[in-house]
Amino acid sequence: MHPPTAPRRWRVAAAAAVAMATGTTGLAALTGTASAAGEAVTVQYRTGAGSATADQSEPWLKVRNTGTVPVQLSTVKVRYYFKADSAGAAYRFACSWAVKGCAHITGTFGTLARPTATADRYLDIGFTAGAGSLAPGADTGDMQLRFHRTDWQPLTQSDDYSFSASRTSYADWPKVTAQVAGSTVWGTAPEGNDPTDPPTDPPTDPPAGGQSLFDDFNYTSSGDPRISANGWSVRSNSGGPGVPGATWAPENVTFAASGGNSVMNLRTSTAGTAESTKHTEVLTKATKFRNGTYAARVRFSDAPVSGPDGDHVVQTFFTINDLKAPMADDYAEYDFEYLPNGGWGEPANILYTTSWETYNPDPWQAVNQHTESRQSHAGWHDLVLTIDNSAIKYYVDGQLFGTHDAAYLPERPMSINFNQWLIDLAGQTSTTPRAYDEQIDYVLHVKDQVLTPAQVGAKISAYRSAGTTFEDTVPSS
């Protein structure tokens, strides 16, 4: 429930609030569209490790806009092809350095449908929205990328389709392909393997079984007894995060019809003083959620529903457990946090995804990994978080937003939370009353199953087609 850099001593109070509530003691949308006329890119390549056999492969790349219109890098995907060293070999991607920032570059591995003598795997390089755009004639600058076997056994590069030992300085290289918004605009794939986006046809039907929590938030008010019976707590206790002295107001959690579904509305209001400031939070009473898929459809707002704009609002969907001691290594937290008016040193809109290993509240020390996008994300968004035994992945509207490392995987179960609150009263000093809304259409957790965003959508549709508004088969931890 906080940005990845600035110190905030209220973290202890926030974790305590989670413990109390659970009964313990302690983007503009990122979806791609058809490539617009004038969009074109080329890929330049050089190798950082030119020997035939090496501890790791180092494809260093630049993407250049050779078209006539700006290209959003979040719509670009670059594919490097290679031959696996053994049938069961697994690989890990890393970014050593990049002009655009390694935090804005993603790497995922796939298996070719039609293996050839020089390629049966590929590495897809993508970009988060935070990478920005390329003007005509501009390039990304250096992207010093690498990958290695997870067991660190030597790998052979001489039989890799996209590798060239002689390429020790950047030049156009058609054996690396590039797509813009799903259309291939550069390069030649190994025979019979023209790239597609998505790279294969992932099933849209979710896997059978799976212990799940689903809630369509079909309630009448914050006092509806079904809310508590279904395992939710509407927060009323005092404490952080947010403006010291503010209250957490259950009456500001309401329910209404929208688009044929019931939605939960969290309203945060203030008249410029701590006493007038009301925050809102809804969270599960149980801390029983760990690996698997988390999803919610959330409507972020850039402007207040009434009164002057400018407050440092935080609108969230996250999972968390309590910090048992400073720098405790079993703490975990995974956040979607949208700041429509900036805050925490940011001047304007920013969406954070942050994976937390631990922190020390005083003196402040944080161990986390984060991805961010500095642009408006007002409107409805499908947010998906997946956690397995190797990585944490965040998706916004079906597009990969950030991938975080295994070092940040959870050691203990967590609660599921939504809240909206003010960081401080410095963004807007007026004493005119104003109010901000965040809305939630549904929430889903599937234990120990990693679903694609398409599978999440299919599962939600199945619940609604069956008339199911609530289900919780996730066992207590």
Short mmCIF file of C-alpha atoms in Angstrom, two decimals:
data_model
loop_
_atom_site.label_atom_id
_atom_site.label_comp_id
_atom_site.label_asym_id
_atom_site.label_seq_id
_atom_site.Cartn_x
_atom_site.Cartn_y
_atom_site.Cartn_z
CA MET A 1 0.00 0.00 0.00
CA HIS A 2 2.87 2.35 -0.69
CA PRO A 3 5.33 3.40 -3.38
CA PRO A 4 8.60 1.55 -3.74
CA THR A 5 10.95 4.34 -2.69
CA ALA A 6 9.74 6.95 -0.20
CA PRO A 7 9.93 6.19 3.54
CA ARG A 8 6.66 5.99 5.44
CA ARG A 9 6.50 5.17 9.13
CA TRP A 10 2.78 4.40 8.94
CA ARG A 11 3.56 0.94 7.52
CA VAL A 12 3.40 -0.56 11.04
CA ALA A 13 -0.07 0.90 11.55
CA ALA A 14 -1.20 -0.44 8.17
CA ALA A 15 0.02 -3.94 8.96
CA ALA A 16 -1.61 -3.72 12.38
CA ALA A 17 -4.89 -2.75 10.70
CA VAL A 18 -4.67 -5.90 8.58
CA ALA A 19 -4.00 -7.99 11.67
CA MET A 20 -6.98 -6.44 13.52
CA ALA A 21 -9.36 -6.86 10.60
CA THR A 22 -8.36 -10.47 10.06
CA GLY A 23 -8.58 -11.37 13.71
CA THR A 24 -4.85 -12.05 14.16
CA THR A 25 -2.56 -10.59 16.75
CA GLY A 26 0.05 -9.12 15.03
CA LEU A 27 -3.52 2.72 -18.12
CA ALA A 28 -4.95 4.37 -20.73
CA ALA A 29 -5.68 0.68 -21.52
CA LEU A 30 -2.57 -1.25 -22.59
CA THR A 31 -4.31 -3.54 -25.05
CA GLY A 32 -2.81 -3.74 -28.51
CA THR A 33 -4.65 -2.79 -31.67
CA ALA A 34 -3.92 -3.43 -35.31
CA SER A 35 -0.70 -1.77 -36.42
CA ALA A 36 -1.43 1.71 -37.70
CA ALA A 37 -0.28 2.84 -41.09
CA GLY A 38 3.22 4.22 -40.84
CA GLU A 39 4.27 2.09 -37.85
CA ALA A 40 7.49 0.20 -38.55
CA VAL A 41 10.53 -0.85 -36.55
CA THR A 42 13.83 -2.59 -37.19
CA VAL A 43 15.95 -4.51 -34.72
CA GLN A 44 19.69 -4.11 -34.37
CA TYR A 45 21.72 -6.85 -32.67
CA ARG A 46 25.15 -7.52 -31.31
CA THR A 47 26.38 -10.24 -28.98
CA GLY A 48 27.92 -9.54 -25.61
CA ALA A 49 29.15 -13.14 -25.33
CA GLY A 50 30.55 -14.28 -28.64
CA SER A 51 31.99 -17.70 -27.80
CA ALA A 52 30.27 -20.81 -29.09
CA THR A 53 29.88 -22.14 -25.55
CA ALA A 54 29.21 -19.76 -22.66
CA ASP A 55 27.70 -19.56 -19.19
CA GLN A 56 24.99 -17.32 -20.60
CA SER A 57 23.78 -15.89 -23.87
CA GLU A 58 23.90 -12.10 -24.22
CA PRO A 59 21.72 -10.78 -27.05
CA TRP A 60 22.16 -7.01 -26.91
CA LEU A 61 19.44 -5.23 -28.87
CA LYS A 62 18.21 -1.87 -30.08
CA VAL A 63 14.75 -1.20 -31.50
CA ARG A 64 14.55 1.65 -34.03
CA ASN A 65 11.42 3.40 -35.31
CA THR A 66 11.78 3.46 -39.09
CA GLY A 67 8.18 4.53 -39.65
CA THR A 68 6.51 7.90 -39.96
CA VAL A 69 4.52 8.00 -36.69
CA PRO A 70 5.47 7.53 -33.02
CA VAL A 71 5.41 3.93 -31.77
CA GLN A 72 4.34 3.04 -28.23
CA LEU A 73 6.93 0.56 -26.99
CA SER A 74 4.27 -1.29 -24.98
CA THR A 75 2.91 -2.49 -28.37
CA VAL A 76 6.32 -3.83 -29.51
CA LYS A 77 7.49 -7.41 -29.06
CA VAL A 78 10.94 -8.64 -30.14
CA ARG A 79 11.67 -12.36 -30.50
CA TYR A 80 15.10 -14.04 -30.28
CA TYR A 81 15.23 -17.71 -31.39
CA PHE A 82 17.55 -20.39 -30.01
CA LYS A 83 18.06 -24.15 -29.68
CA ALA A 84 17.62 -25.63 -26.21
CA ASP A 85 20.65 -27.49 -24.89
CA SER A 86 18.49 -30.39 -23.72
CA ALA A 87 14.82 -31.26 -23.86
CA GLY A 88 14.24 -30.41 -20.20
CA ALA A 89 16.47 -27.34 -19.97
CA ALA A 90 14.91 -24.32 -18.27
CA TYR A 91 16.09 -20.76 -18.72
CA ARG A 92 16.05 -17.48 -16.85
CA PHE A 93 16.03 -13.99 -18.34
CA ALA A 94 17.83 -10.92 -16.97
CA CYS A 95 18.50 -7.36 -18.05
CA SER A 96 21.98 -6.10 -17.17
CA TRP A 97 21.49 -2.51 -18.30
CA ALA A 98 19.22 -0.55 -20.62
CA VAL A 99 18.84 3.08 -21.59
CA LYS A 100 15.07 2.73 -21.12
CA GLY A 101 15.57 1.12 -17.73
CA CYS A 102 15.52 -2.61 -17.01
CA ALA A 103 12.33 -2.18 -14.98
CA HIS A 104 10.51 -1.40 -18.24
CA ILE A 105 11.74 -4.49 -20.13
CA THR A 106 10.22 -7.95 -19.82
CA GLY A 107 11.47 -11.33 -20.99
CA THR A 108 9.44 -14.52 -21.37
CA PHE A 109 10.37 -17.88 -22.90
CA GLY A 110 8.30 -20.03 -25.23
CA THR A 111 8.49 -23.25 -27.23
CA LEU A 112 8.14 -23.22 -31.01
CA ALA A 113 5.28 -25.20 -32.48
CA ARG A 114 7.53 -26.37 -35.36
CA PRO A 115 11.10 -26.97 -34.10
CA THR A 116 13.97 -26.66 -36.56
CA ALA A 117 17.62 -27.65 -36.44
CA THR A 118 18.55 -24.21 -35.06
CA ALA A 119 15.51 -23.23 -33.03
CA ASP A 120 12.99 -24.88 -30.74
CA ARG A 121 12.69 -22.09 -28.13
CA TYR A 122 12.40 -18.33 -28.19
CA LEU A 123 12.80 -15.36 -25.87
CA ASP A 124 10.16 -12.65 -26.23
CA ILE A 125 11.28 -9.17 -25.21
CA GLY A 126 8.48 -6.76 -24.34
CA PHE A 127 8.08 -3.33 -22.79
CA THR A 128 5.88 -1.91 -20.09
CA ALA A 129 3.93 1.31 -20.65
CA GLY A 130 6.61 3.09 -18.62
CA ALA A 131 9.08 2.60 -21.49
CA GLY A 132 7.25 5.35 -23.36
CA SER A 133 7.30 5.81 -27.12
CA LEU A 134 9.76 6.12 -29.98
CA ALA A 135 9.56 9.09 -32.30
CA PRO A 136 10.26 8.46 -36.01
CA GLY A 137 13.98 7.89 -36.40
CA ALA A 138 14.59 7.30 -32.69
CA ASP A 139 15.78 4.08 -31.08
CA THR A 140 15.70 2.56 -27.61
CA GLY A 141 19.44 2.76 -27.10
CA ASP A 142 21.31 -0.16 -25.60
CA MET A 143 19.41 -3.09 -24.12
CA GLN A 144 22.07 -5.34 -22.63
CA LEU A 145 20.07 -8.52 -22.14
CA ARG A 146 21.08 -12.03 -21.15
CA PHE A 147 19.68 -15.44 -20.33
CA HIS A 148 21.12 -18.60 -18.82
CA ARG A 149 20.13 -22.10 -17.82
CA THR A 150 18.54 -22.18 -14.39
CA ASP A 151 21.12 -24.83 -13.36
CA TRP A 152 23.93 -22.64 -14.73
CA GLN A 153 25.24 -25.41 -16.97
CA PRO A 154 27.11 -24.10 -20.04
CA LEU A 155 24.96 -23.42 -23.07
CA THR A 156 25.86 -23.78 -26.72
CA GLN A 157 25.15 -20.75 -28.88
CA SER A 158 26.66 -21.86 -32.19
CA ASP A 159 23.47 -23.72 -33.18
CA ASP A 160 21.10 -20.87 -32.17
CA TYR A 161 19.14 -19.33 -35.06
CA SER A 162 19.43 -15.73 -33.86
CA PHE A 163 23.03 -15.89 -32.63
CA SER A 164 26.04 -14.57 -34.54
CA ALA A 165 29.53 -14.64 -33.06
CA SER A 166 30.74 -12.09 -35.61
CA ARG A 167 28.20 -9.44 -34.61
CA THR A 168 30.24 -7.46 -32.10
CA SER A 169 28.78 -4.08 -33.03
CA TYR A 170 25.16 -3.09 -33.62
CA ALA A 171 23.68 -3.69 -37.07
CA ASP A 172 20.29 -4.61 -38.50
CA TRP A 173 19.65 -8.31 -37.89
CA PRO A 174 16.65 -9.97 -39.60
CA LYS A 175 17.06 -13.21 -37.62
CA VAL A 176 15.38 -11.40 -34.72
CA THR A 177 11.73 -10.60 -35.44
CA ALA A 178 9.62 -7.68 -34.24
CA GLN A 179 5.89 -7.09 -33.99
CA VAL A 180 3.95 -3.88 -33.49
CA ALA A 181 0.48 -4.39 -31.99
CA GLY A 182 0.47 -8.03 -33.08
CA SER A 183 1.59 -7.46 -36.69
CA THR A 184 5.04 -8.68 -37.75
CA VAL A 185 6.98 -5.73 -39.18
CA TRP A 186 10.59 -6.95 -39.11
CA GLY A 187 12.66 -10.07 -39.54
CA THR A 188 12.28 -13.67 -40.67
CA ALA A 189 11.37 -16.45 -38.24
CA PRO A 190 12.73 -20.01 -38.50
CA GLU A 191 10.89 -21.86 -41.26
CA GLY A 192 7.27 -22.59 -40.41
CA ASN A 193 7.24 -20.43 -37.28
CA ASP A 194 5.88 -17.04 -38.22
CA PRO A 195 5.35 -15.18 -34.95
CA THR A 196 1.85 -14.54 -33.72
CA ASP A 197 0.50 -12.48 -30.87
CA PRO A 198 -0.31 -14.16 -28.56
CA PRO A 199 2.60 -16.49 -29.37
CA THR A 200 0.38 -19.57 -29.27
CA ASP A 201 -3.37 -19.96 -29.01
CA PRO A 202 -3.75 -20.19 -25.22
CA PRO A 203 -6.90 -21.92 -24.05
CA THR A 204 -9.63 -19.57 -22.98
CA ASP A 205 -11.37 -22.26 -20.95
CA PRO A 206 -9.95 -22.27 -17.42
CA PRO A 207 -8.60 -25.59 -16.12
CA ALA A 208 -11.08 -27.78 -14.31
CA GLY A 209 -11.26 -27.70 -10.54
CA GLY A 210 -9.34 -25.21 -8.50
CA GLN A 211 -10.37 -23.94 -5.08
CA SER A 212 -11.68 -20.43 -5.66
CA LEU A 213 -12.98 -17.24 -4.10
CA PHE A 214 -15.36 -15.26 -6.31
CA ASP A 215 -17.47 -12.30 -5.27
CA ASP A 216 -19.67 -10.23 -7.56
CA PHE A 217 -20.26 -7.72 -4.72
CA ASN A 218 -24.01 -8.13 -4.96
CA TYR A 219 -24.82 -6.51 -1.60
CA THR A 220 -27.23 -3.82 -0.41
CA SER A 221 -25.03 -1.74 1.92
CA SER A 222 -21.94 -1.89 4.10
CA GLY A 223 -24.21 -3.20 6.87
CA ASP A 224 -25.47 -6.16 4.81
CA PRO A 225 -24.88 -9.21 7.06
CA ARG A 226 -23.85 -11.28 4.03
CA ILE A 227 -20.65 -9.24 3.76
CA SER A 228 -19.34 -10.57 7.07
CA ALA A 229 -20.82 -14.02 6.45
CA ASN A 230 -18.90 -14.16 3.17
CA GLY A 231 -15.64 -13.39 4.93
CA TRP A 232 -15.22 -9.64 4.38
CA SER A 233 -14.46 -6.89 6.86
CA VAL A 234 -15.47 -3.28 6.18
CA ARG A 235 -12.85 -1.33 8.04
CA SER A 236 -13.80 1.05 10.83
CA ASN A 237 -10.76 0.94 13.12
CA SER A 238 -8.35 3.89 13.17
CA GLY A 239 -4.75 4.02 12.03
CA GLY A 240 -2.70 4.18 8.86
CA PRO A 241 -2.13 4.38 6.05
CA GLY A 242 -3.04 7.91 5.07
CA VAL A 243 -3.76 11.21 6.76
CA PRO A 244 -3.10 10.97 10.52
CA GLY A 245 -6.33 11.49 12.42
CA ALA A 246 -8.56 10.51 9.49
CA THR A 247 -11.30 7.93 10.02
CA TRP A 248 -12.15 4.77 8.10
CA ALA A 249 -15.82 5.11 7.25
CA PRO A 250 -17.92 1.97 6.59
CA GLU A 251 -20.84 4.15 5.48
CA ASN A 252 -18.73 5.32 2.53
CA VAL A 253 -18.73 1.77 1.14
CA THR A 254 -21.84 1.44 -1.02
CA PHE A 255 -23.20 -0.81 -3.76
CA ALA A 256 -24.94 0.09 -7.01
CA ALA A 257 -25.85 -1.29 -10.43
CA SER A 258 -23.49 -0.55 -13.31
CA GLY A 259 -23.43 -2.15 -16.73
CA GLY A 260 -25.85 -4.86 -15.66
CA ASN A 261 -23.73 -5.89 -12.66
CA SER A 262 -23.54 -4.84 -9.04
CA VAL A 263 -20.40 -2.88 -8.19
CA MET A 264 -18.83 -1.88 -4.89
CA ASN A 265 -18.03 1.81 -4.52
CA LEU A 266 -15.31 3.08 -2.18
CA ARG A 267 -15.61 6.81 -1.50
CA THR A 268 -12.89 8.92 0.08
CA SER A 269 -13.88 12.43 1.13
CA THR A 270 -12.29 15.43 2.80
CA ALA A 271 -12.73 19.14 3.45
CA GLY A 272 -9.03 19.71 3.87
CA THR A 273 -8.65 18.71 7.53
CA ALA A 274 -7.79 15.45 9.24
CA GLU A 275 -11.09 15.50 11.12
CA SER A 276 -13.09 15.79 7.89
CA THR A 277 -11.11 13.10 6.02
CA LYS A 278 -12.77 9.72 5.55
CA HIS A 279 -10.97 6.74 4.02
CA THR A 280 -12.46 3.40 2.93
CA GLU A 281 -11.23 -0.20 2.97
CA VAL A 282 -12.72 -3.67 2.45
CA LEU A 283 -10.59 -6.75 3.13
CA THR A 284 -10.92 -10.45 3.76
CA LYS A 285 -11.00 -11.50 7.40
CA ALA A 286 -8.97 -14.60 6.56
CA THR A 287 -5.30 -14.62 5.61
CA LYS A 288 -5.47 -17.79 3.53
CA PHE A 289 -4.41 -16.73 0.02
CA ARG A 290 -0.96 -17.42 -1.38
CA ASN A 291 0.02 -18.84 -4.79
CA GLY A 292 -2.38 -18.79 -7.71
CA THR A 293 -4.31 -16.14 -9.60
CA TYR A 294 -5.82 -12.92 -8.25
CA ALA A 295 -8.08 -10.81 -10.43
CA ALA A 296 -10.40 -7.83 -10.11
CA ARG A 297 -12.13 -5.40 -12.41
CA VAL A 298 -11.49 -1.94 -11.00
CA ARG A 299 -12.54 1.53 -12.07
CA PHE A 300 -9.91 4.16 -11.31
CA SER A 301 -10.86 7.84 -11.27
CA ASP A 302 -8.77 10.87 -12.18
CA ALA A 303 -11.23 13.48 -10.95
CA PRO A 304 -13.44 13.86 -7.87
CA VAL A 305 -17.18 13.25 -8.12
CA SER A 306 -17.63 16.64 -6.46
CA GLY A 307 -15.49 19.54 -5.29
CA PRO A 308 -12.01 20.68 -6.35
CA ASP A 309 -9.44 18.21 -7.72
CA GLY A 310 -5.80 17.74 -6.72
CA ASP A 311 -5.70 15.56 -3.62
CA HIS A 312 -3.03 12.87 -3.35
CA VAL A 313 -5.41 9.91 -3.64
CA VAL A 314 -4.34 6.24 -3.64
CA GLN A 315 -6.68 3.69 -5.26
CA THR A 316 -5.71 0.07 -4.73
CA PHE A 317 -6.13 -3.69 -5.14
CA PHE A 318 -3.58 -5.72 -3.19
CA THR A 319 -2.71 -8.72 -1.04
CA ILE A 320 -0.78 -8.48 2.24
CA ASN A 321 0.14 -10.16 5.52
CA ASP A 322 1.45 -8.64 8.73
CA LEU A 323 5.06 -7.67 9.44
CA LYS A 324 5.97 -9.64 12.55
CA ALA A 325 9.30 -7.83 13.09
CA PRO A 326 11.41 -5.27 11.22
CA MET A 327 12.92 -6.92 8.11
CA ALA A 328 11.06 -10.18 8.82
CA ASP A 329 11.65 -12.41 5.81
CA ASP A 330 8.15 -13.92 5.82
CA TYR A 331 6.37 -10.63 5.09
CA ALA A 332 4.60 -10.37 1.74
CA GLU A 333 2.63 -7.74 -0.16
CA TYR A 334 1.63 -7.40 -3.83
CA ASP A 335 0.09 -4.10 -4.95
CA PHE A 336 -1.78 -2.41 -7.73
CA GLU A 337 -1.72 1.28 -6.66
CA TYR A 338 -3.01 4.14 -8.79
CA LEU A 339 -2.23 7.76 -7.88
CA PRO A 340 -4.36 9.97 -10.17
CA ASN A 341 -2.85 13.23 -8.87
CA GLY A 342 0.61 11.99 -8.04
CA GLY A 343 2.12 11.98 -4.57
CA TRP A 344 5.16 10.36 -2.95
CA GLY A 345 7.29 12.73 -5.05
CA GLU A 346 5.43 12.02 -8.31
CA PRO A 347 3.89 15.09 -9.99
CA ALA A 348 1.03 13.42 -11.90
CA ASN A 349 -0.73 10.15 -12.78
CA ILE A 350 1.16 6.97 -11.98
CA LEU A 351 0.22 3.29 -11.67
CA TYR A 352 2.51 1.14 -9.54
CA THR A 353 2.77 -2.62 -9.24
CA THR A 354 5.04 -3.57 -6.36
CA SER A 355 6.17 -6.91 -4.92
CA TRP A 356 7.43 -6.73 -1.34
CA GLU A 357 9.90 -9.01 0.41
CA THR A 358 10.21 -7.00 3.62
CA TYR A 359 10.91 -3.59 5.14
CA ASN A 360 12.11 -1.82 8.25
CA PRO A 361 9.81 1.04 9.33
CA ASP A 362 12.40 3.01 11.30
CA PRO A 363 14.94 3.72 9.96
CA TRP A 364 13.20 3.10 6.67
CA GLN A 365 14.61 0.27 4.59
CA ALA A 366 12.65 -1.41 1.80
CA VAL A 367 13.22 -4.63 -0.15
CA ASN A 368 10.90 -4.77 -3.15
CA GLN A 369 10.61 -4.83 -6.92
CA HIS A 370 8.29 -2.51 -8.80
CA THR A 371 6.97 -1.52 -12.22
CA GLU A 372 5.24 1.76 -12.97
CA SER A 373 3.40 3.59 -15.75
CA ARG A 374 3.22 7.39 -15.74
CA GLN A 375 0.00 8.09 -17.57
CA SER A 376 -3.72 8.27 -16.91
CA HIS A 377 -5.46 5.00 -16.13
CA ALA A 378 -8.90 6.47 -15.52
CA GLY A 379 -11.74 4.04 -16.28
CA TRP A 380 -12.39 0.34 -15.94
CA HIS A 381 -9.43 -2.05 -15.98
CA ASP A 382 -9.05 -5.80 -15.65
CA LEU A 383 -6.22 -6.37 -13.17
CA VAL A 384 -4.63 -9.82 -12.88
CA LEU A 385 -1.83 -10.94 -10.56
CA THR A 386 -0.34 -14.44 -10.79
CA ILE A 387 2.05 -16.05 -8.32
CA ASP A 388 3.69 -19.42 -8.87
CA ASN A 389 6.95 -20.92 -7.63
CA SER A 390 9.11 -18.93 -10.03
CA ALA A 391 7.71 -15.41 -10.56
CA ILE A 392 5.06 -12.79 -9.86
CA LYS A 393 3.31 -11.34 -12.91
CA TYR A 394 1.00 -8.35 -13.20
CA TYR A 395 -1.40 -7.83 -16.11
CA VAL A 396 -3.51 -4.80 -17.03
CA ASP A 397 -6.29 -5.34 -19.57
CA GLY A 398 -4.80 -8.60 -20.77
CA GLN A 399 -1.31 -7.20 -21.35
CA LEU A 400 1.72 -8.08 -19.26
CA PHE A 401 2.56 -5.03 -17.15
CA GLY A 402 5.42 -6.34 -15.01
CA THR A 403 7.26 -9.53 -14.06
CA HIS A 404 8.93 -9.72 -10.66
CA ASP A 405 11.53 -12.18 -9.44
CA ALA A 406 11.30 -15.33 -7.35
CA ALA A 407 13.09 -13.53 -4.50
CA TYR A 408 9.79 -11.78 -3.74
CA LEU A 409 7.55 -14.86 -3.56
CA PRO A 410 5.32 -15.14 -0.45
CA GLU A 411 6.30 -17.36 2.46
CA ARG A 412 2.96 -17.03 4.28
CA PRO A 413 -0.68 -16.63 3.22
CA MET A 414 -2.23 -13.18 2.83
CA SER A 415 -5.53 -11.32 2.85
CA ILE A 416 -7.16 -9.69 -0.19
CA ASN A 417 -7.77 -5.94 0.09
CA PHE A 418 -9.25 -2.91 -1.64
CA ASN A 419 -8.85 0.58 -0.23
CA GLN A 420 -8.84 4.28 -1.15
CA TRP A 421 -7.18 6.95 0.95
CA LEU A 422 -5.26 10.22 0.94
CA ILE A 423 -1.50 10.26 1.41
CA ASP A 424 -1.63 13.77 2.89
CA LEU A 425 -3.48 17.05 2.54
CA ALA A 426 -0.72 18.81 0.61
CA GLY A 427 -2.06 18.20 -2.89
CA GLN A 428 -5.18 20.35 -2.39
CA THR A 429 -5.36 22.85 0.47
CA SER A 430 -8.94 24.03 -0.10
CA THR A 431 -11.52 23.61 2.67
CA THR A 432 -14.25 22.96 0.10
CA PRO A 433 -15.62 19.42 0.54
CA ARG A 434 -14.68 16.95 -2.20
CA ALA A 435 -15.03 13.19 -2.76
CA TYR A 436 -13.33 10.54 -4.91
CA ASP A 437 -14.70 7.15 -5.96
CA GLU A 438 -13.03 3.83 -6.75
CA GLN A 439 -15.30 1.02 -7.96
CA ILE A 440 -14.86 -2.76 -7.98
CA ASP A 441 -16.95 -5.02 -10.21
CA TYR A 442 -15.70 -8.43 -8.99
CA VAL A 443 -12.81 -10.21 -7.32
CA LEU A 444 -11.45 -13.69 -8.04
CA HIS A 445 -8.78 -15.88 -6.51
CA VAL A 446 -7.96 -19.37 -7.78
CA LYS A 447 -5.65 -21.26 -5.46
CA ASP A 448 -2.45 -22.72 -6.95
CA GLN A 449 -3.52 -22.24 -10.57
CA VAL A 450 -1.98 -19.66 -12.91
CA LEU A 451 -4.68 -18.49 -15.31
CA THR A 452 -4.21 -16.33 -18.36
CA PRO A 453 -6.25 -13.13 -18.49
CA ALA A 454 -8.45 -14.83 -21.11
CA GLN A 455 -9.08 -17.73 -18.74
CA VAL A 456 -9.97 -15.30 -15.97
CA GLY A 457 -12.53 -13.71 -18.26
CA ALA A 458 -14.00 -17.11 -19.14
CA LYS A 459 -14.27 -18.06 -15.48
CA ILE A 460 -16.07 -14.82 -14.61
CA SER A 461 -18.46 -15.33 -17.51
CA ALA A 462 -19.19 -18.87 -16.32
CA TYR A 463 -20.00 -17.66 -12.80
CA ARG A 464 -22.34 -15.00 -14.12
CA SER A 465 -24.01 -17.30 -16.64
CA ALA A 466 -24.75 -19.70 -13.79
CA GLY A 467 -26.15 -16.90 -11.65
CA THR A 468 -23.41 -17.38 -9.03
CA THR A 469 -22.69 -14.18 -7.10
CA PHE A 470 -20.42 -15.64 -4.43
CA GLU A 471 -18.27 -18.73 -3.93
CA ASP A 472 -15.49 -19.51 -1.48
CA THR A 473 -13.97 -22.98 -1.57
CA VAL A 474 -10.46 -21.87 -0.56
CA PRO A 475 -9.57 -23.77 2.63
CA SER A 476 -8.40 -21.96 5.74
CA SER A 477 -4.64 -21.73 5.96
#
